[in-house]
mmCIF file with all atom_site columns, C-alpha atoms in Angstrom:
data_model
loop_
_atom_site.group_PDB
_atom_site.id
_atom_site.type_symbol
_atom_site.label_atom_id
_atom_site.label_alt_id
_atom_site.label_comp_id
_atom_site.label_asym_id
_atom_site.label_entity_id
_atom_site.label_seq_id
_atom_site.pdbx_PDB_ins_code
_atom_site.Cartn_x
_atom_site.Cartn_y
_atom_site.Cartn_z
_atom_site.occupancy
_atom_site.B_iso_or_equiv
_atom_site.pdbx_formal_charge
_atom_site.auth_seq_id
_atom_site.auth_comp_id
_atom_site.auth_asym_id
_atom_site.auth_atom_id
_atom_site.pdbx_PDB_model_num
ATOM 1   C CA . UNK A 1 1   ? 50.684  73.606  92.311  1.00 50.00 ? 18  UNK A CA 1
ATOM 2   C CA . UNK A 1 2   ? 53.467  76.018  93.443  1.00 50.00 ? 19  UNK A CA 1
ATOM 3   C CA . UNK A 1 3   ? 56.891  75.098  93.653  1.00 46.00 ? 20  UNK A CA 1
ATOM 4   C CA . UNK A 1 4   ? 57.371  74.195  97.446  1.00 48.00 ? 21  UNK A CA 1
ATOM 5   C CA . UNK A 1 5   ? 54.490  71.799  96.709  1.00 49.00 ? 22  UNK A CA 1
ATOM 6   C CA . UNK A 1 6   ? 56.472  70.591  93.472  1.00 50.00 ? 23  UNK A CA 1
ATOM 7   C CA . UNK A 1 7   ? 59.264  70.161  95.188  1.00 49.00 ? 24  UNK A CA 1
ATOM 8   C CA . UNK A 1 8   ? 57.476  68.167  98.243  1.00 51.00 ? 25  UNK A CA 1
ATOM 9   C CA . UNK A 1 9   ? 56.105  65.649  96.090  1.00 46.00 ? 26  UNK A CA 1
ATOM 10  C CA . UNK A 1 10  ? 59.644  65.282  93.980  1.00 47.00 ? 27  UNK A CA 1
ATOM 11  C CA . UNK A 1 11  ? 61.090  64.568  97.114  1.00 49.00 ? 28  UNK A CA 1
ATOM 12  C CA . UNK A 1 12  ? 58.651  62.007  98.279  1.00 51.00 ? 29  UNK A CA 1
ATOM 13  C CA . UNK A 1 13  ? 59.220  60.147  95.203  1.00 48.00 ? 30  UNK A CA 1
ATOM 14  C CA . UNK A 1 14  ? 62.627  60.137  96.383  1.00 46.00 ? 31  UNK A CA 1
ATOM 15  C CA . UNK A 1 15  ? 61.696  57.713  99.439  1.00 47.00 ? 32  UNK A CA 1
ATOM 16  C CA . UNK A 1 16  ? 59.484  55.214  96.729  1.00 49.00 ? 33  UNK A CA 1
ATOM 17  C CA . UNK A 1 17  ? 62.297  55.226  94.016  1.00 49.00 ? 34  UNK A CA 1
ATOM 18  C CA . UNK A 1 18  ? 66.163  55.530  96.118  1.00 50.00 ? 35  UNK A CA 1
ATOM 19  C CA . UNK A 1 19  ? 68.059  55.962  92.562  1.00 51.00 ? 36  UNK A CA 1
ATOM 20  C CA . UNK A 1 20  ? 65.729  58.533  91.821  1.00 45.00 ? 37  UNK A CA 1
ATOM 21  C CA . UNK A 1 21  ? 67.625  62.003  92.601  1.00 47.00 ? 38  UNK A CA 1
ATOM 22  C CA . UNK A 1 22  ? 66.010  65.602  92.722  1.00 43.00 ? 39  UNK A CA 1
ATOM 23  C CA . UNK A 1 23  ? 67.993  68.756  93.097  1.00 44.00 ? 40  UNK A CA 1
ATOM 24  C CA . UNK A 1 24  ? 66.283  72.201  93.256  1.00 45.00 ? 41  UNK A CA 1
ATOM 25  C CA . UNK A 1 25  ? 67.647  74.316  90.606  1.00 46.00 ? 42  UNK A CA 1
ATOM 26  C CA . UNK A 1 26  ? 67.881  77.677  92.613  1.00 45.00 ? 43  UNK A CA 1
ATOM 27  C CA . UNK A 1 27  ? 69.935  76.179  95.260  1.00 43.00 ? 44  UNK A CA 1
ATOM 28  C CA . UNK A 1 28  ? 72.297  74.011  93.045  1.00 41.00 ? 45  UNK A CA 1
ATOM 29  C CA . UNK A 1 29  ? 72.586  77.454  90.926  1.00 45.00 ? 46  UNK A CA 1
ATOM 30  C CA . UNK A 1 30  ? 73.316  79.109  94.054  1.00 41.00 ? 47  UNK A CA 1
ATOM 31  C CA . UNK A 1 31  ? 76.114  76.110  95.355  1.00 40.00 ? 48  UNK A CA 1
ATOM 32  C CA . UNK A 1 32  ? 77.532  75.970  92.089  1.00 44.00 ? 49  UNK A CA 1
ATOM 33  C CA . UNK A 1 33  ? 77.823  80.418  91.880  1.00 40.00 ? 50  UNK A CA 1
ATOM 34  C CA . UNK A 1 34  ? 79.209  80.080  95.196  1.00 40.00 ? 51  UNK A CA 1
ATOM 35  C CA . UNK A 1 35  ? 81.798  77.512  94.275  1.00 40.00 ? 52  UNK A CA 1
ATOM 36  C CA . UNK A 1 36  ? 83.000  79.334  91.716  1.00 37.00 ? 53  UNK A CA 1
ATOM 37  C CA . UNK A 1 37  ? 82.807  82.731  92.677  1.00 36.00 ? 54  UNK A CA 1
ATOM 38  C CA . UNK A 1 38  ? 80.874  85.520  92.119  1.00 38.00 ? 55  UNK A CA 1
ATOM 39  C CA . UNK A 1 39  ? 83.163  87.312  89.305  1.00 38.00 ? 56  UNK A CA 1
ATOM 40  C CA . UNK A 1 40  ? 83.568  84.139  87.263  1.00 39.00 ? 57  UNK A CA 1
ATOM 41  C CA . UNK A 1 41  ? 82.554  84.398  84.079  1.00 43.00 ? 58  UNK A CA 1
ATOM 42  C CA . UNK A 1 42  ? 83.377  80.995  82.058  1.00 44.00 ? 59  UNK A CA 1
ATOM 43  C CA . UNK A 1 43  ? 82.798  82.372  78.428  1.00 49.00 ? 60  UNK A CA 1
ATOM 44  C CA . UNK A 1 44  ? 85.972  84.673  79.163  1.00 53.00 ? 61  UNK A CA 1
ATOM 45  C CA . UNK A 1 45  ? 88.132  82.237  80.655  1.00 53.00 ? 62  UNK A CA 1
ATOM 46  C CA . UNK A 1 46  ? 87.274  78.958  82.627  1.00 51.00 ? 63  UNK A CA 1
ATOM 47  C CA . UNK A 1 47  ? 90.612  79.342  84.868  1.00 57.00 ? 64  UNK A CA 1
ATOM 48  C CA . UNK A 1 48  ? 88.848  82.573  86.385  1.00 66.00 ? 65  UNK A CA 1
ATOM 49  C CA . UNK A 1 49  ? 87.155  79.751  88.639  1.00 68.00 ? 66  UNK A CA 1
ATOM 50  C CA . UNK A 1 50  ? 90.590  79.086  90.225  1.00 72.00 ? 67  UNK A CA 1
ATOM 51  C CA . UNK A 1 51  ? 91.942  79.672  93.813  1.00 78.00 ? 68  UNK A CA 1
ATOM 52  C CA . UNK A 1 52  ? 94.014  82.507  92.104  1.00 79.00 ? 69  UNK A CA 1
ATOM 53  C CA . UNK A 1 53  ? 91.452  84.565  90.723  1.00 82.00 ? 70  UNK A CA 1
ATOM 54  C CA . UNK A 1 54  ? 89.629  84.805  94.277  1.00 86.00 ? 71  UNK A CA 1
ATOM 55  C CA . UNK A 1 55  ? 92.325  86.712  95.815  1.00 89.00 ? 72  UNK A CA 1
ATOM 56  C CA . UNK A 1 56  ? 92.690  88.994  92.934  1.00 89.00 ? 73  UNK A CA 1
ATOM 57  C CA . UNK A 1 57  ? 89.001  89.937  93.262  1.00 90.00 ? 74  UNK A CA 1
ATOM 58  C CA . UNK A 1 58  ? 90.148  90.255  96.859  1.00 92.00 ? 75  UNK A CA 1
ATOM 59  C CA . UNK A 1 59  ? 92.652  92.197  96.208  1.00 93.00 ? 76  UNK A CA 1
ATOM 60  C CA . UNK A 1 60  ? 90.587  94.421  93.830  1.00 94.00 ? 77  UNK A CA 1
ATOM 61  C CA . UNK A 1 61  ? 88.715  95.045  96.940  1.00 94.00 ? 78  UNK A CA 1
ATOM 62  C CA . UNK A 1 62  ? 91.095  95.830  99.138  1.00 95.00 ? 79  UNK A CA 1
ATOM 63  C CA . UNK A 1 63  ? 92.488  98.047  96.879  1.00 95.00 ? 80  UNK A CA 1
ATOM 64  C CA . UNK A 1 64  ? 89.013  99.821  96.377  1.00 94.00 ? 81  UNK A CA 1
ATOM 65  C CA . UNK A 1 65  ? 88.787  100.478 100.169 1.00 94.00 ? 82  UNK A CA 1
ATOM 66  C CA . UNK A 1 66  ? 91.929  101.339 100.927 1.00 93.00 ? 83  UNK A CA 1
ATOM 67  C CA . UNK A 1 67  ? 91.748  104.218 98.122  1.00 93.00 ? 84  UNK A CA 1
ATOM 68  C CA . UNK A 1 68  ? 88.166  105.076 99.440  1.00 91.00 ? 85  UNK A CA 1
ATOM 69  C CA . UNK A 1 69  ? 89.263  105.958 103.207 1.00 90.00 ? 86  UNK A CA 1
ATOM 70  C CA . UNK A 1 70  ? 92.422  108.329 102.032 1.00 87.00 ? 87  UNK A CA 1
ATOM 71  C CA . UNK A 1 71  ? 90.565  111.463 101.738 1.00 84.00 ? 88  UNK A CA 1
ATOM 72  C CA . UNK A 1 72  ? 88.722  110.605 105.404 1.00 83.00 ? 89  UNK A CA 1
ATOM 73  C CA . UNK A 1 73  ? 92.791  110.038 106.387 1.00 84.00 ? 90  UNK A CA 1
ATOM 74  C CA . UNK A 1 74  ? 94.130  112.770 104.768 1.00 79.00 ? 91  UNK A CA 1
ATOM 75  C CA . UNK A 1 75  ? 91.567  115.294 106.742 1.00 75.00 ? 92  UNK A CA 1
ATOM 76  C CA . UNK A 1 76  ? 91.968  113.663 109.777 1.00 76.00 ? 93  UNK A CA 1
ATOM 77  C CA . UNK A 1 77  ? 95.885  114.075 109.596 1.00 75.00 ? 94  UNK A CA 1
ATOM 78  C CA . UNK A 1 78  ? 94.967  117.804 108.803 1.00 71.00 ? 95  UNK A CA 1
ATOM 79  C CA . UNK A 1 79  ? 92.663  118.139 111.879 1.00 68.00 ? 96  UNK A CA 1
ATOM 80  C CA . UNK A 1 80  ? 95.802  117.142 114.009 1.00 71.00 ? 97  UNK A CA 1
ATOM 81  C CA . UNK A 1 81  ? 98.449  118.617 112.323 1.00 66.00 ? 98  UNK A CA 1
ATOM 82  C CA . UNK A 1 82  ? 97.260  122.120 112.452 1.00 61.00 ? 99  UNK A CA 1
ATOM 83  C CA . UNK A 1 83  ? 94.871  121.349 115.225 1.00 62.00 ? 100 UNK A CA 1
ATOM 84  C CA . UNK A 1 84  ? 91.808  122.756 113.181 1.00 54.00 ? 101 UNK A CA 1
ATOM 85  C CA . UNK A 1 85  ? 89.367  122.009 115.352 1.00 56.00 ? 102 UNK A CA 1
ATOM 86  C CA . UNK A 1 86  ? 86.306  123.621 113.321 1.00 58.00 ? 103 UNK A CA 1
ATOM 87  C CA . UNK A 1 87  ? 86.207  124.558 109.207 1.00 60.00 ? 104 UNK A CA 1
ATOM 88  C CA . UNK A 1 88  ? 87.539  128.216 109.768 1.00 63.00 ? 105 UNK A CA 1
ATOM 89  C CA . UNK A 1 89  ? 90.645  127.294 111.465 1.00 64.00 ? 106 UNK A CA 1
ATOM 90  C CA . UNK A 1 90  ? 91.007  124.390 108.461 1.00 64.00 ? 107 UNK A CA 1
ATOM 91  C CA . UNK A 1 91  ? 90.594  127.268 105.949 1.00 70.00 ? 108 UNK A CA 1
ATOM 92  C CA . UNK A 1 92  ? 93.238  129.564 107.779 1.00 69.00 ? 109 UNK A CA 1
ATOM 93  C CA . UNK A 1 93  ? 95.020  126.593 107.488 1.00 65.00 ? 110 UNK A CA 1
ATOM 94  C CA . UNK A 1 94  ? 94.580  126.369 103.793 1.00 68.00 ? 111 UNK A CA 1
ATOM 95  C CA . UNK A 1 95  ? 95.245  129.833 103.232 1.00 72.00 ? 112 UNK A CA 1
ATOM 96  C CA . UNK A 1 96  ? 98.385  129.932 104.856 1.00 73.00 ? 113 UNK A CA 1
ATOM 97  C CA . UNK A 1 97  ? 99.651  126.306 103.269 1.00 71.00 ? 114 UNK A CA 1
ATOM 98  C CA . UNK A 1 98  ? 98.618  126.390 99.627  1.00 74.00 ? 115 UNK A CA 1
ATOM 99  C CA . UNK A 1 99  ? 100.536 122.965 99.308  1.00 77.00 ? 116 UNK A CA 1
ATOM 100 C CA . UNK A 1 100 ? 97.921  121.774 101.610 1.00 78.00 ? 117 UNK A CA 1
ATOM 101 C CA . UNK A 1 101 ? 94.864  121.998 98.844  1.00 80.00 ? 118 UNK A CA 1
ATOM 102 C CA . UNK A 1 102 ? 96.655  120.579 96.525  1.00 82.00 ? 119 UNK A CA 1
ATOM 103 C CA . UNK A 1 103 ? 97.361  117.410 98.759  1.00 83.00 ? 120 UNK A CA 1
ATOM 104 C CA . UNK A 1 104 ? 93.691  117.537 99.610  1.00 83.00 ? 121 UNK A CA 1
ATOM 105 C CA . UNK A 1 105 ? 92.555  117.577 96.334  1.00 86.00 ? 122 UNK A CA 1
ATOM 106 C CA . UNK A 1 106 ? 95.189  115.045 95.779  1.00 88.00 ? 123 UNK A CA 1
ATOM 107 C CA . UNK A 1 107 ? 93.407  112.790 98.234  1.00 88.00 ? 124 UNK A CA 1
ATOM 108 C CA . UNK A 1 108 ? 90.041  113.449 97.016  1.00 89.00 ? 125 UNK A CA 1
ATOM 109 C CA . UNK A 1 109 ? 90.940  111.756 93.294  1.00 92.00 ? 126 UNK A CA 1
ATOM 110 C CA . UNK A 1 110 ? 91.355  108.861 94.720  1.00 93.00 ? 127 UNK A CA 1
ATOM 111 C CA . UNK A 1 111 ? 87.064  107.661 95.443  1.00 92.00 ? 128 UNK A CA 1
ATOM 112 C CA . UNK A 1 112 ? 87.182  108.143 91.813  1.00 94.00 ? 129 UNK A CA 1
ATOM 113 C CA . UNK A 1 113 ? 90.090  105.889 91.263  1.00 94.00 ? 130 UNK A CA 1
ATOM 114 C CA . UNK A 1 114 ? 88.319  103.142 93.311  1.00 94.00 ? 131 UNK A CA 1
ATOM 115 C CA . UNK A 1 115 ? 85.355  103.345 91.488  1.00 94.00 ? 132 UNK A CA 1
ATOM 116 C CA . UNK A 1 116 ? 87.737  103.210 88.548  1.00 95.00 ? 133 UNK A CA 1
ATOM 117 C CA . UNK A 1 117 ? 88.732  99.967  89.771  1.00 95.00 ? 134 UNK A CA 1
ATOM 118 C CA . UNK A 1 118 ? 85.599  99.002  90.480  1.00 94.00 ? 135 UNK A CA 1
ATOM 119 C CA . UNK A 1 119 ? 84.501  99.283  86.847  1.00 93.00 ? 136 UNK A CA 1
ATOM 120 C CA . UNK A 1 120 ? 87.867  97.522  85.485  1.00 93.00 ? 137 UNK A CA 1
ATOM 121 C CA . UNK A 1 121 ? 87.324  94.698  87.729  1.00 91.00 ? 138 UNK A CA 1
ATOM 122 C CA . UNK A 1 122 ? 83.806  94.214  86.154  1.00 89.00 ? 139 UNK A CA 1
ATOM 123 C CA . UNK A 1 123 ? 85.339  94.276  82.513  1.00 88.00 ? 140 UNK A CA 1
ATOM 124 C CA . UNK A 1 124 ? 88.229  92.035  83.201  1.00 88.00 ? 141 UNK A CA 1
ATOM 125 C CA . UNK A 1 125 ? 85.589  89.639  84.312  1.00 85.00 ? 142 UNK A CA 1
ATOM 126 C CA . UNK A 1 126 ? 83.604  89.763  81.121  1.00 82.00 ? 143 UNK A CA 1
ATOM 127 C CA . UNK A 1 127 ? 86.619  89.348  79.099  1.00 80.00 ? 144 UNK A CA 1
ATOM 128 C CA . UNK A 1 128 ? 87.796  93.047  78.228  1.00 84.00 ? 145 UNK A CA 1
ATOM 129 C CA . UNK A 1 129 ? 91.376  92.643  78.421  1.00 81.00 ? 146 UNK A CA 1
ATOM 130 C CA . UNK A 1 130 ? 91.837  95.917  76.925  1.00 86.00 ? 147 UNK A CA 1
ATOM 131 C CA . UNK A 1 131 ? 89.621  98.283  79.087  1.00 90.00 ? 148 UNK A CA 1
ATOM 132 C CA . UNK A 1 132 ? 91.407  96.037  81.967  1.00 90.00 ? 149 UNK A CA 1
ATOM 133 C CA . UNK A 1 133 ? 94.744  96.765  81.005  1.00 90.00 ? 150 UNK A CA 1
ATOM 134 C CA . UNK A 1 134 ? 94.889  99.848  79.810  1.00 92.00 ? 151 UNK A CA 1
ATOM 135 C CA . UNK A 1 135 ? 92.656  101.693 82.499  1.00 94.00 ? 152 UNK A CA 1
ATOM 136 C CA . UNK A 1 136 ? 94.944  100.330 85.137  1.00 95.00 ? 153 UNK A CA 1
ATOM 137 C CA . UNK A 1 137 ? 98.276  101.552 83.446  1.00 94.00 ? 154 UNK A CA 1
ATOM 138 C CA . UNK A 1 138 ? 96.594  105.150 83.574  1.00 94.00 ? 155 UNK A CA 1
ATOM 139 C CA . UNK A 1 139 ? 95.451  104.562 87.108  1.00 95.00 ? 156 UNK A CA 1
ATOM 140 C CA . UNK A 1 140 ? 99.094  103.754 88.009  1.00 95.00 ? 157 UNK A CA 1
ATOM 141 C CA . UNK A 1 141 ? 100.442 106.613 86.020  1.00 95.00 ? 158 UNK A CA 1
ATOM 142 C CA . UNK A 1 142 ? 98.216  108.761 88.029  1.00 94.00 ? 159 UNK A CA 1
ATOM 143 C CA . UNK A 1 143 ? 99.395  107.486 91.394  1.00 94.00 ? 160 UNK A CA 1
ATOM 144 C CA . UNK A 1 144 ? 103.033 107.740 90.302  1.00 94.00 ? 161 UNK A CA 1
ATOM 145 C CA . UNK A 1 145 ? 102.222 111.528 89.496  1.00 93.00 ? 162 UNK A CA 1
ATOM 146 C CA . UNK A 1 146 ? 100.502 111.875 92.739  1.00 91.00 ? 163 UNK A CA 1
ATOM 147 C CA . UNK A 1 147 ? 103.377 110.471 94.858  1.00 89.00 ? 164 UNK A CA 1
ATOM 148 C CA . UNK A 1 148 ? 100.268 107.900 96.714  1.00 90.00 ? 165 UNK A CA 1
ATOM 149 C CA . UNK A 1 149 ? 102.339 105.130 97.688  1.00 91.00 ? 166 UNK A CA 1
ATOM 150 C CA . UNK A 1 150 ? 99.324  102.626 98.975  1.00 90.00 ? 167 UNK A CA 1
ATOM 151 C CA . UNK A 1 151 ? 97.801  103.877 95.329  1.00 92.00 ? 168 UNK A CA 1
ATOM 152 C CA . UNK A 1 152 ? 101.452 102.577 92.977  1.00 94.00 ? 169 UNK A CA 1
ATOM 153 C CA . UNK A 1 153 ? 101.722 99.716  95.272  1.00 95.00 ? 170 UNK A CA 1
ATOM 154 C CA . UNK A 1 154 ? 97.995  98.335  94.726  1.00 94.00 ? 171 UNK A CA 1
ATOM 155 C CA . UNK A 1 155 ? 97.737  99.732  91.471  1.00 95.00 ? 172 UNK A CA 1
ATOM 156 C CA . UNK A 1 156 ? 101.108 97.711  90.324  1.00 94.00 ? 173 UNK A CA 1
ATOM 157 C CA . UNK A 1 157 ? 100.101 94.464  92.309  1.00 94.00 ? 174 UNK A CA 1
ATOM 158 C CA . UNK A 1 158 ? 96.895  94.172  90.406  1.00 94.00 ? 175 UNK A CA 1
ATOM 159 C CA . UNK A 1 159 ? 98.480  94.844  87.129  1.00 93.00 ? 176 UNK A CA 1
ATOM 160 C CA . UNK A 1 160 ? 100.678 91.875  87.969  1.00 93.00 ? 177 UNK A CA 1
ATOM 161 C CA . UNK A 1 161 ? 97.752  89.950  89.326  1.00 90.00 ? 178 UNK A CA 1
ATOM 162 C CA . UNK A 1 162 ? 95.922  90.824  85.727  1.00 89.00 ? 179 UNK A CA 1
ATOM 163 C CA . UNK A 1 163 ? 98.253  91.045  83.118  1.00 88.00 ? 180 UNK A CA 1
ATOM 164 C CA . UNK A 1 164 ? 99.222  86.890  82.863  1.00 84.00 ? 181 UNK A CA 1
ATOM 165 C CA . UNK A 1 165 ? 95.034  86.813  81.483  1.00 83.00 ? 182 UNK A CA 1
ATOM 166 C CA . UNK A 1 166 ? 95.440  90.152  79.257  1.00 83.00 ? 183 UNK A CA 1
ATOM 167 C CA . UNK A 1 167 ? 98.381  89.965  77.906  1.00 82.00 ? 184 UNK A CA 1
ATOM 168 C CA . UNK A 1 168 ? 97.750  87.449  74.845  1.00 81.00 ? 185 UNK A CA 1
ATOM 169 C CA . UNK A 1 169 ? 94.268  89.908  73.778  1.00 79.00 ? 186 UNK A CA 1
ATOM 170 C CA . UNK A 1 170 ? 95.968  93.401  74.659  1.00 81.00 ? 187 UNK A CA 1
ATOM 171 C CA . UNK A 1 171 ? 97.797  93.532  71.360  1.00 83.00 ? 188 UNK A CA 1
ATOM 172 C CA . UNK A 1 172 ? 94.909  92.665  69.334  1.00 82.00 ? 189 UNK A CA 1
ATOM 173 C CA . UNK A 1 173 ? 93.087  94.979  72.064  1.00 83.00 ? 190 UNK A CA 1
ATOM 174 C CA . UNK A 1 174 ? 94.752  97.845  70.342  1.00 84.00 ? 191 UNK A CA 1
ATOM 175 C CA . UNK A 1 175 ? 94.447  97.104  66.734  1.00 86.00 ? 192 UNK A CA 1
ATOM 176 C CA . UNK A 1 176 ? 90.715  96.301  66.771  1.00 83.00 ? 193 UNK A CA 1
ATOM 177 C CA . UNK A 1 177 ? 89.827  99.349  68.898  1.00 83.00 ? 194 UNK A CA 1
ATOM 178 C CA . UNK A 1 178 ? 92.454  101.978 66.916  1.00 85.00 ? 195 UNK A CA 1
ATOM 179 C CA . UNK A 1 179 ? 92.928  104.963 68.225  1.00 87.00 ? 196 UNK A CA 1
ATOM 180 C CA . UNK A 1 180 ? 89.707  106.516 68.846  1.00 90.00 ? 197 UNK A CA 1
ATOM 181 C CA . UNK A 1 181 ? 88.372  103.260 70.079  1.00 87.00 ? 198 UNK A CA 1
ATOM 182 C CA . UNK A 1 182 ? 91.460  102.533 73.086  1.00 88.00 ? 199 UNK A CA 1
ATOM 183 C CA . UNK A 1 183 ? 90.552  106.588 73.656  1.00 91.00 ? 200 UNK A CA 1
ATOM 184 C CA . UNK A 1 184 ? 87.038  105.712 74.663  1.00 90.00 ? 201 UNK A CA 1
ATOM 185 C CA . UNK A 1 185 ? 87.788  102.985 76.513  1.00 90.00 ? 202 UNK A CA 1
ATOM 186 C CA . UNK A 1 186 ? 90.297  104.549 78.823  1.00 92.00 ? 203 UNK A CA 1
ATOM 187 C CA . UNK A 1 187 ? 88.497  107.728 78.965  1.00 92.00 ? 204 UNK A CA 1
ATOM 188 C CA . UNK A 1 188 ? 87.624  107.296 82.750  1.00 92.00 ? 205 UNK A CA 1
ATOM 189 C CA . UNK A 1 189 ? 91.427  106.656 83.460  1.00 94.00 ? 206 UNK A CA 1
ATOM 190 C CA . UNK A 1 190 ? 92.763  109.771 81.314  1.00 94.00 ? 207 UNK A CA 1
ATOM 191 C CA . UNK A 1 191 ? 90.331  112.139 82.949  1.00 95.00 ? 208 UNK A CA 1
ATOM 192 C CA . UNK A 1 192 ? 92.573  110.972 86.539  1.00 94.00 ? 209 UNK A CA 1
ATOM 193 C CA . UNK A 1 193 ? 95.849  111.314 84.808  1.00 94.00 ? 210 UNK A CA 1
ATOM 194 C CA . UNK A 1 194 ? 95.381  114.761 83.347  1.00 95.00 ? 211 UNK A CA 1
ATOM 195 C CA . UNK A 1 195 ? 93.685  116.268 86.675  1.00 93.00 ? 212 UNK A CA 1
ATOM 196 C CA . UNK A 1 196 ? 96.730  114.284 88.457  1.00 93.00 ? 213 UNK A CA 1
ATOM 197 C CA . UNK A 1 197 ? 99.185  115.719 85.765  1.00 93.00 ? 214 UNK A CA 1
ATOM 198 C CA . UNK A 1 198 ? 97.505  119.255 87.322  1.00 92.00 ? 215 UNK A CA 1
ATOM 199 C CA . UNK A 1 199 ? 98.001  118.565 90.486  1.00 90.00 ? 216 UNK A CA 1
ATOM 200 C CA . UNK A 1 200 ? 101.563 117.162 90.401  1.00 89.00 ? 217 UNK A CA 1
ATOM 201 C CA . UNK A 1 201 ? 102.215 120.073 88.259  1.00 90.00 ? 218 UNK A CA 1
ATOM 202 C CA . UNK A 1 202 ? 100.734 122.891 91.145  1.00 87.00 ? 219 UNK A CA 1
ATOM 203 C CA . UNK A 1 203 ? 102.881 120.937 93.744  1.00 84.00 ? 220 UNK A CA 1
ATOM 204 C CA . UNK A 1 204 ? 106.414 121.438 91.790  1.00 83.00 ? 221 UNK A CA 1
ATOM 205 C CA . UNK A 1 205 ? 105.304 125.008 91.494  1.00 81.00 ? 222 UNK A CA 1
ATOM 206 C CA . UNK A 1 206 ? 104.562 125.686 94.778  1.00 76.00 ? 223 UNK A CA 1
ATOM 207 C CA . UNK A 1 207 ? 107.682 123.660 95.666  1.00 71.00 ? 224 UNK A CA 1
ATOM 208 C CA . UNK A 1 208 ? 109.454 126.109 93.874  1.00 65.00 ? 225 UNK A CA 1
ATOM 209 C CA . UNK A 1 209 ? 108.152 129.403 95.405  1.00 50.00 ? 226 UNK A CA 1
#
C-alpha cells in the first residue's frame, strides 16, 4: 500500500474515532523547519530558533549580496566615468590610471568575501564559534584595509549580531585549536587579508608617485 493510500485510510479512521489524531510526518517536519527556520540548529543552541536569529541570517544575506554586486558597480562607475564604451577604451583607461586596477581588483575580492560569509554563516549555525568569529574579524580587517565602507559596516554589524553566541566558546575556541589549528580554520579569511594587505599597500604607493 503506498503512502497516499496509508495516509487515506489513517484519515478515515479519523471520521470513526474523533480523538483519534493523524499528522503526516513530512509536512509536520516541514511546518515545524519552517517555524523555526532554516539555519536552526538546536544541538548548538536552542535560542537560534528566536525572532533574533532570523534577521541575522537576514542580514548575513544581505550582506552576501550587497558584496556580490560591487564589482558589477564598480565597472559600471568605470564605464561612465571615463566613458569606456568598449574593452579598449577601458584598458586605455587602465593604462593611463594605474590606481584604477587596483580599485578593480579591490572590488573583485569582495565575491570571495561573500562566499566567505556564506561559509561562516553555515559554521556559526552548527556551533563553530571559532571559525565564526575569527573568519569575520579577518573579513573586517580586510575591508578596513580596502577602505569598502558597505564591506566594515556589514562586516562589523554581523560581528555584533554574532559575537553575544561566540563569545563564551571563542576563548576555549583558541586553546583547543592552538595555533596551527585557529590557522586552518581562518585560512579562507587570511588569504583576503594578505591579498587586501597587497592591494592597500599598491594604493599608498601609487598615492605617493
Amino acid at each position: 500500500m503506498g503512502k497516499k493510500s496509508r495516509a487515506r485510510v489513517a484519515a478515515a479512521g479519523t471520521h470513526k474515532d474523533p480523538e483519534r489524531r493523524v499528522v503526516e510526518g513530512g509536512k509536520a517536519e516541514r511546518a515545524d523547519k519552517k517555524k523555526a527556520g532554516a539555519h536552526a540548529h538546536s544541538e548548538w543552541a536552542p535560542h537560534l530558533n528566536s525572532a533574533s536569529e532570523d534577521l541575522t541570517a537576514k542580514l548575513f544575506t544581505l550582506v552576501e549580496v550587497i558584496l556580490g554586486v560591487v564589482p558589477v558597480v564598480v565597472i559600471g562607475l568605470f564605464l561612465a566615468s571615463k566613458d569606456a564604451t568598449s574593452v579598449d577604451k577601458l584598458t586605455d583607461a587602465f593604462s593611463q590610471d594605474p590606481s584604477m586596477v587596483v580599485t578593480f581588483i579591490s572590488a573583485c575580492l569582495q565575491p570571495f568575501v561573500a562566499y566567505m560569509l556564506y561559509m561562516i554563516y553555515r559554521k556559526y549555525c552548527e556551533g563553530d564559534a571559532g571559525f565564526a568569529a575569527g573568519n569575520l574579524i579577518g573579513l573586517l580587517c580586510s575591508e578596513i584595509l580596502l577602505l569598502n565602507i558597505p564591506g566594515v559596516i556589514g562586516m562589523g554589524i554581523l560581528l555584533w549580531r554574532v559575537w553575544r553566541n561566540v563569545a563564551p566558546h571563542f576563548e576555549s575556541w583558541l586553546f583547543e585549536r592552538r595555533a596551527m589549528g585557529v590557522l586552518v580554520d581562518i585560512a579562507g579569511s587570511l588569504v583576503i587579508l594578505v591579498l587586501a594587505f597587497m592591494c592597500a599597500t599598491a594604493a599608498r604607493g601609487l598615492a605617493g608617485m
